[in-house]
Amino acid sequence: TNYCFNHASNGTWLDWLAERNVLAVSGVDTRALTRHLRDKGALRAVVSTEALDAKTLVKAARSLPAMAGADLVKAVTRADVHALSAEPAEAPHVVVYDFGVKRSILRQLEMQGFRLTLVPARMSARDVLRLKPDGVVLSNGPGDPAAVGYAVKNVSRLLGRVPLFGICLGHQLLALALGLRTYKLKFGHRGCNHPVKDLMTGVVGITTQNHGFAVRSDGQLPRGVEFTHLNLNDDTVEGLRCEEQLAFSVQYHPEASPGPRDSGHLFTRFREAILRSSGDGRKS
């Protein structure tokens, strides 16, 4: 890494990295590391440019909190209520629970013509309903869904009151509110090439995913709940719905930015659910 042989070269690769303040790793058997992770699953790890003693680094890694049981939402949610868009007052009003929401999700909702209000993760269902939403989005976010009990309680109190659309963590929170269970995956789903089958239509789409927990598929489904999407790599649950409770969700990121756009129609489906709910008087 510190040699240059091209006659036109005016520096080494290390010089180039240093000039641009780019970190590089060398002397690591990455194939051995890959095989280890393949067998052991996702593990806690540490990278240091200061402490280089192996025992010190192992101790530091083991002292890190485990992902299971970790409420990471509290570190990324917003602190206040924020009216985001300037759509006309007659536009459908959607409240977005901010569990760590991506801007690209908000853009997709804005493209549907919604008037958006962002609320903190701990905002009560009662206070959300006081905002008179036509629908509620349960956003993506980090951590263990089972550790975010306050959100599960609020989602359960919104069931059947307004249409609900859950994405990623929001999907898991909806599942818990409906009586399902979640668990930590041995290997998280990361990247933009996960094939998912829509069980309602038989259509397979390529999805973007970034999560380490999933909804359990074993056991009897609660009344009115059905699984709608399946991951073709490992048969994990990728979507569910409960029409009786005006709710549906997907584990992956339908906004997919960056990534494939096979699932953008789900935002249109949410709008249609809102219009149906408003039309038949089911909204409270």
Short mmCIF file of C-alpha atoms in Angstrom, two decimals:
data_model
loop_
_atom_site.label_atom_id
_atom_site.label_comp_id
_atom_site.label_asym_id
_atom_site.label_seq_id
_atom_site.Cartn_x
_atom_site.Cartn_y
_atom_site.Cartn_z
CA THR A 1 0.00 0.00 0.00
CA ASN A 2 2.96 2.32 0.38
CA TYR A 3 4.59 1.71 -2.99
CA CYS A 4 3.93 3.20 -6.41
CA PHE A 5 5.23 1.80 -9.67
CA ASN A 6 3.46 3.78 -12.37
CA HIS A 7 5.78 6.28 -14.05
CA ALA A 8 3.08 8.96 -13.86
CA SER A 9 2.51 8.48 -10.15
CA ASN A 10 3.26 11.38 -7.82
CA GLY A 11 2.41 9.70 -4.53
CA THR A 12 1.38 6.49 -2.80
CA TRP A 13 -2.09 5.19 -2.10
CA LEU A 14 -1.56 5.97 1.59
CA ASP A 15 -0.68 9.55 0.68
CA TRP A 16 -3.91 9.77 -1.34
CA LEU A 17 -5.99 8.46 1.60
CA ALA A 18 -4.31 10.79 4.08
CA GLU A 19 -4.89 13.84 1.89
CA ARG A 20 -8.61 13.04 1.80
CA ASN A 21 -8.90 11.96 5.44
CA VAL A 22 -10.14 8.49 4.40
CA LEU A 23 -9.89 5.58 6.83
CA ALA A 24 -8.54 2.25 5.51
CA VAL A 25 -8.15 -1.18 7.08
CA SER A 26 -5.23 -3.50 6.35
CA GLY A 27 -3.79 -6.68 7.80
CA VAL A 28 -7.25 -8.17 8.43
CA ASP A 29 -8.30 -11.51 6.97
CA THR A 30 -11.69 -10.34 5.76
CA ARG A 31 -12.60 -13.75 4.32
CA ALA A 32 -12.05 -15.37 7.73
CA LEU A 33 -14.14 -12.62 9.30
CA THR A 34 -16.92 -13.25 6.77
CA ARG A 35 -16.92 -16.98 7.52
CA HIS A 36 -17.02 -16.29 11.26
CA LEU A 37 -20.03 -13.99 10.91
CA ARG A 38 -21.70 -16.52 8.62
CA ASP A 39 -21.52 -19.14 11.36
CA LYS A 40 -22.09 -16.95 14.43
CA GLY A 41 -24.51 -14.33 13.14
CA ALA A 42 -24.46 -10.59 13.84
CA LEU A 43 -22.01 -9.79 16.65
CA ARG A 44 -20.93 -6.79 18.68
CA ALA A 45 -17.66 -5.33 17.41
CA VAL A 46 -15.23 -2.48 17.94
CA VAL A 47 -12.80 -0.64 15.66
CA SER A 48 -10.07 1.50 17.18
CA THR A 49 -7.18 3.62 15.93
CA GLU A 50 -5.82 4.05 19.46
CA ALA A 51 -6.11 0.96 21.67
CA LEU A 52 -4.52 -1.84 19.65
CA ASP A 53 -4.21 -4.51 22.34
CA ALA A 54 -6.46 -7.47 21.46
CA LYS A 55 -7.62 -8.10 25.04
CA THR A 56 -8.53 -4.46 25.51
CA LEU A 57 -10.54 -4.43 22.29
CA VAL A 58 -12.37 -7.67 23.14
CA LYS A 59 -13.29 -6.25 26.55
CA ALA A 60 -14.58 -3.07 24.90
CA ALA A 61 -16.69 -5.04 22.42
CA ARG A 62 -18.19 -7.22 25.13
CA SER A 63 -19.10 -4.15 27.18
CA LEU A 64 -21.29 -2.80 24.38
CA PRO A 65 -25.04 -3.14 24.99
CA ALA A 66 -26.77 -5.97 23.15
CA MET A 67 -29.27 -5.05 20.45
CA ALA A 68 -31.97 -7.30 21.91
CA GLY A 69 -33.88 -5.26 24.48
CA ALA A 70 -32.46 -1.94 23.27
CA ASP A 71 -34.84 1.01 22.88
CA LEU A 72 -32.91 3.08 20.34
CA VAL A 73 -35.96 5.06 19.24
CA LYS A 74 -35.59 7.48 22.15
CA ALA A 75 -32.23 8.59 20.72
CA VAL A 76 -33.55 9.45 17.25
CA THR A 77 -37.15 10.61 17.65
CA ARG A 78 -38.11 14.26 17.56
CA ALA A 79 -38.97 16.26 20.68
CA ASP A 80 -41.94 18.26 19.41
CA VAL A 81 -44.92 18.25 17.08
CA HIS A 82 -44.12 19.68 13.66
CA ALA A 83 -46.52 20.49 10.82
CA LEU A 84 -44.36 19.61 7.85
CA SER A 85 -46.23 20.42 4.67
CA ALA A 86 -48.26 23.36 3.46
CA GLU A 87 -50.97 21.41 1.65
CA PRO A 88 -54.45 22.99 1.66
CA ALA A 89 -56.61 22.43 4.73
CA GLU A 90 -58.92 20.09 2.83
CA ALA A 91 -56.04 17.73 1.95
CA PRO A 92 -56.01 14.41 3.84
CA HIS A 93 -54.18 14.90 7.12
CA VAL A 94 -51.61 12.21 7.99
CA VAL A 95 -49.81 12.05 11.32
CA VAL A 96 -46.38 10.40 11.17
CA TYR A 97 -44.99 8.83 14.31
CA ASP A 98 -41.28 9.66 14.16
CA PHE A 99 -39.39 6.58 15.33
CA GLY A 100 -36.43 7.67 13.18
CA VAL A 101 -38.30 8.45 9.98
CA LYS A 102 -36.45 8.75 6.67
CA ARG A 103 -36.89 11.91 4.64
CA SER A 104 -37.61 9.79 1.55
CA ILE A 105 -40.71 8.34 3.24
CA LEU A 106 -41.97 11.84 3.92
CA ARG A 107 -41.38 12.78 0.29
CA GLN A 108 -43.48 9.85 -0.89
CA LEU A 109 -46.29 10.87 1.46
CA GLU A 110 -46.09 14.45 0.22
CA MET A 111 -46.34 13.18 -3.36
CA GLN A 112 -49.68 11.63 -2.41
CA GLY A 113 -50.93 15.11 -1.51
CA PHE A 114 -51.11 14.52 2.24
CA ARG A 115 -50.90 17.28 4.81
CA LEU A 116 -48.25 15.92 7.20
CA THR A 117 -47.69 16.34 10.92
CA LEU A 118 -44.68 14.71 12.62
CA VAL A 119 -45.06 13.68 16.25
CA PRO A 120 -42.67 12.27 18.89
CA ALA A 121 -42.51 8.53 19.50
CA ARG A 122 -44.01 8.85 22.99
CA MET A 123 -47.01 10.96 21.99
CA SER A 124 -50.16 9.33 23.34
CA ALA A 125 -52.86 7.96 21.07
CA ARG A 126 -55.30 10.40 22.67
CA ASP A 127 -53.14 13.39 21.73
CA VAL A 128 -52.66 12.03 18.20
CA LEU A 129 -56.43 11.71 17.75
CA ARG A 130 -56.84 15.31 18.94
CA LEU A 131 -54.89 16.33 15.82
CA LYS A 132 -57.80 14.85 13.81
CA PRO A 133 -55.72 12.68 11.47
CA ASP A 134 -57.21 10.95 8.46
CA GLY A 135 -54.45 8.34 8.75
CA VAL A 136 -51.36 7.53 10.81
CA VAL A 137 -47.97 6.29 9.57
CA LEU A 138 -45.76 4.25 11.88
CA SER A 139 -42.29 5.05 10.62
CA ASN A 140 -39.09 3.08 10.36
CA GLY A 141 -36.56 3.26 13.18
CA PRO A 142 -33.76 1.40 15.01
CA GLY A 143 -33.63 -1.15 17.79
CA ASP A 144 -35.76 -3.89 19.30
CA PRO A 145 -39.50 -3.30 18.77
CA ALA A 146 -40.34 -5.23 21.94
CA ALA A 147 -38.37 -2.63 23.93
CA VAL A 148 -40.59 0.21 22.69
CA GLY A 149 -43.59 -0.76 24.80
CA TYR A 150 -44.97 2.77 24.98
CA ALA A 151 -45.30 2.84 21.19
CA VAL A 152 -46.98 -0.58 21.08
CA LYS A 153 -49.54 0.64 23.63
CA ASN A 154 -50.31 3.75 21.58
CA VAL A 155 -50.62 1.78 18.35
CA SER A 156 -53.05 -0.64 20.00
CA ARG A 157 -55.22 2.30 21.04
CA LEU A 158 -55.27 3.63 17.47
CA LEU A 159 -56.35 0.33 15.94
CA GLY A 160 -59.70 0.69 14.22
CA ARG A 161 -59.80 4.45 14.81
CA VAL A 162 -57.87 5.60 11.73
CA PRO A 163 -56.06 3.82 8.87
CA LEU A 164 -52.54 2.76 9.92
CA PHE A 165 -49.55 2.15 7.66
CA GLY A 166 -46.44 0.65 9.26
CA ILE A 167 -42.97 0.60 7.69
CA CYS A 168 -40.02 -1.47 8.98
CA LEU A 169 -40.00 -0.86 12.76
CA GLY A 170 -43.54 0.46 12.37
CA HIS A 171 -44.50 -2.90 10.86
CA GLN A 172 -43.09 -4.70 13.89
CA LEU A 173 -44.84 -2.36 16.34
CA LEU A 174 -48.15 -2.92 14.54
CA ALA A 175 -47.60 -6.68 14.73
CA LEU A 176 -47.00 -6.49 18.48
CA ALA A 177 -50.09 -4.32 18.94
CA LEU A 178 -52.14 -6.93 17.06
CA GLY A 179 -50.92 -9.72 19.35
CA LEU A 180 -48.05 -11.15 17.31
CA ARG A 181 -44.46 -11.58 18.51
CA THR A 182 -41.07 -10.45 17.21
CA TYR A 183 -37.57 -11.90 17.44
CA LYS A 184 -33.97 -11.03 16.63
CA LEU A 185 -32.68 -12.38 13.33
CA LYS A 186 -29.40 -14.28 13.31
CA PHE A 187 -28.52 -12.22 10.25
CA GLY A 188 -30.17 -8.86 9.67
CA HIS A 189 -31.58 -7.99 6.27
CA ARG A 190 -29.43 -5.24 4.72
CA GLY A 191 -29.32 -3.96 1.16
CA CYS A 192 -31.44 -3.31 -1.89
CA ASN A 193 -31.81 -6.75 -3.46
CA HIS A 194 -34.22 -8.76 -1.29
CA PRO A 195 -36.92 -10.62 -3.25
CA VAL A 196 -40.34 -10.41 -1.61
CA LYS A 197 -43.52 -12.13 -2.78
CA ASP A 198 -46.89 -10.42 -2.48
CA LEU A 199 -49.09 -13.31 -1.31
CA MET A 200 -52.23 -11.50 -2.46
CA THR A 201 -51.15 -11.13 -6.10
CA GLY A 202 -48.27 -13.58 -6.50
CA VAL A 203 -46.05 -10.76 -7.77
CA VAL A 204 -42.40 -10.78 -6.68
CA GLY A 205 -40.70 -7.44 -6.09
CA ILE A 206 -37.11 -6.53 -5.27
CA THR A 207 -37.00 -4.58 -2.03
CA THR A 208 -34.67 -2.45 0.07
CA GLN A 209 -34.27 -3.60 3.68
CA ASN A 210 -32.38 -2.60 6.80
CA HIS A 211 -33.52 -4.40 9.95
CA GLY A 212 -32.32 -6.91 12.51
CA PHE A 213 -35.67 -8.06 13.93
CA ALA A 214 -38.67 -9.77 12.36
CA VAL A 215 -42.25 -10.83 13.08
CA ARG A 216 -42.73 -14.43 14.17
CA SER A 217 -44.74 -16.57 11.77
CA ASP A 218 -45.28 -19.53 14.10
CA GLY A 219 -48.44 -19.96 16.14
CA GLN A 220 -52.03 -19.04 15.42
CA LEU A 221 -52.72 -15.67 13.86
CA PRO A 222 -54.92 -13.25 15.81
CA ARG A 223 -58.45 -12.89 14.46
CA GLY A 224 -58.60 -10.85 11.27
CA VAL A 225 -54.82 -10.72 10.80
CA GLU A 226 -53.17 -12.18 7.71
CA PHE A 227 -49.65 -12.18 6.36
CA THR A 228 -49.41 -10.49 2.96
CA HIS A 229 -45.73 -10.63 1.99
CA LEU A 230 -42.99 -13.26 2.26
CA ASN A 231 -39.20 -12.98 1.97
CA LEU A 232 -38.07 -15.51 -0.64
CA ASN A 233 -34.56 -15.74 0.81
CA ASP A 234 -35.49 -17.00 4.28
CA ASP A 235 -39.32 -17.18 4.39
CA THR A 236 -39.60 -14.41 6.99
CA VAL A 237 -42.71 -12.24 7.26
CA GLU A 238 -42.51 -9.11 5.11
CA GLY A 239 -46.02 -7.73 5.41
CA LEU A 240 -49.37 -8.08 7.14
CA ARG A 241 -52.82 -6.56 7.22
CA CYS A 242 -55.90 -6.43 9.41
CA GLU A 243 -58.72 -4.91 7.39
CA GLU A 244 -61.04 -4.96 10.39
CA GLN A 245 -58.62 -2.64 12.19
CA LEU A 246 -57.85 -0.48 9.11
CA ALA A 247 -54.17 -1.45 9.31
CA PHE A 248 -51.45 -2.81 7.06
CA SER A 249 -47.66 -2.81 7.08
CA VAL A 250 -44.49 -3.99 5.36
CA GLN A 251 -41.11 -4.92 6.79
CA TYR A 252 -39.12 -3.42 3.93
CA HIS A 253 -38.77 0.18 2.72
CA PRO A 254 -41.32 0.88 -0.04
CA GLU A 255 -39.97 4.39 -0.57
CA ALA A 256 -36.71 2.70 -1.64
CA SER A 257 -34.53 5.71 -2.11
CA PRO A 258 -31.86 4.76 -2.92
CA GLY A 259 -32.87 1.39 -4.30
CA PRO A 260 -35.55 -0.33 -6.40
CA ARG A 261 -39.00 1.19 -6.70
CA ASP A 262 -41.11 -1.95 -6.98
CA SER A 263 -43.30 -1.07 -3.98
CA GLY A 264 -44.17 2.60 -4.35
CA HIS A 265 -47.80 1.63 -4.95
CA LEU A 266 -48.18 1.00 -1.21
CA PHE A 267 -48.36 4.74 -0.59
CA THR A 268 -51.21 4.92 -3.09
CA ARG A 269 -52.87 2.01 -1.29
CA PHE A 270 -52.65 3.97 1.97
CA ARG A 271 -54.31 6.97 0.36
CA GLU A 272 -57.09 4.76 -0.98
CA ALA A 273 -57.60 3.29 2.50
CA ILE A 274 -57.93 6.81 3.91
CA LEU A 275 -60.49 7.79 1.29
CA ARG A 276 -62.52 4.63 1.95
CA SER A 277 -62.38 5.22 5.69
CA SER A 278 -63.53 8.82 5.33
CA GLY A 279 -66.29 7.75 2.96
CA ASP A 280 -67.84 5.11 5.21
CA GLY A 281 -67.59 7.17 8.40
CA ARG A 282 -65.26 4.82 10.25
CA LYS A 283 -62.77 7.53 11.19
CA SER A 284 -63.16 8.85 14.74
#
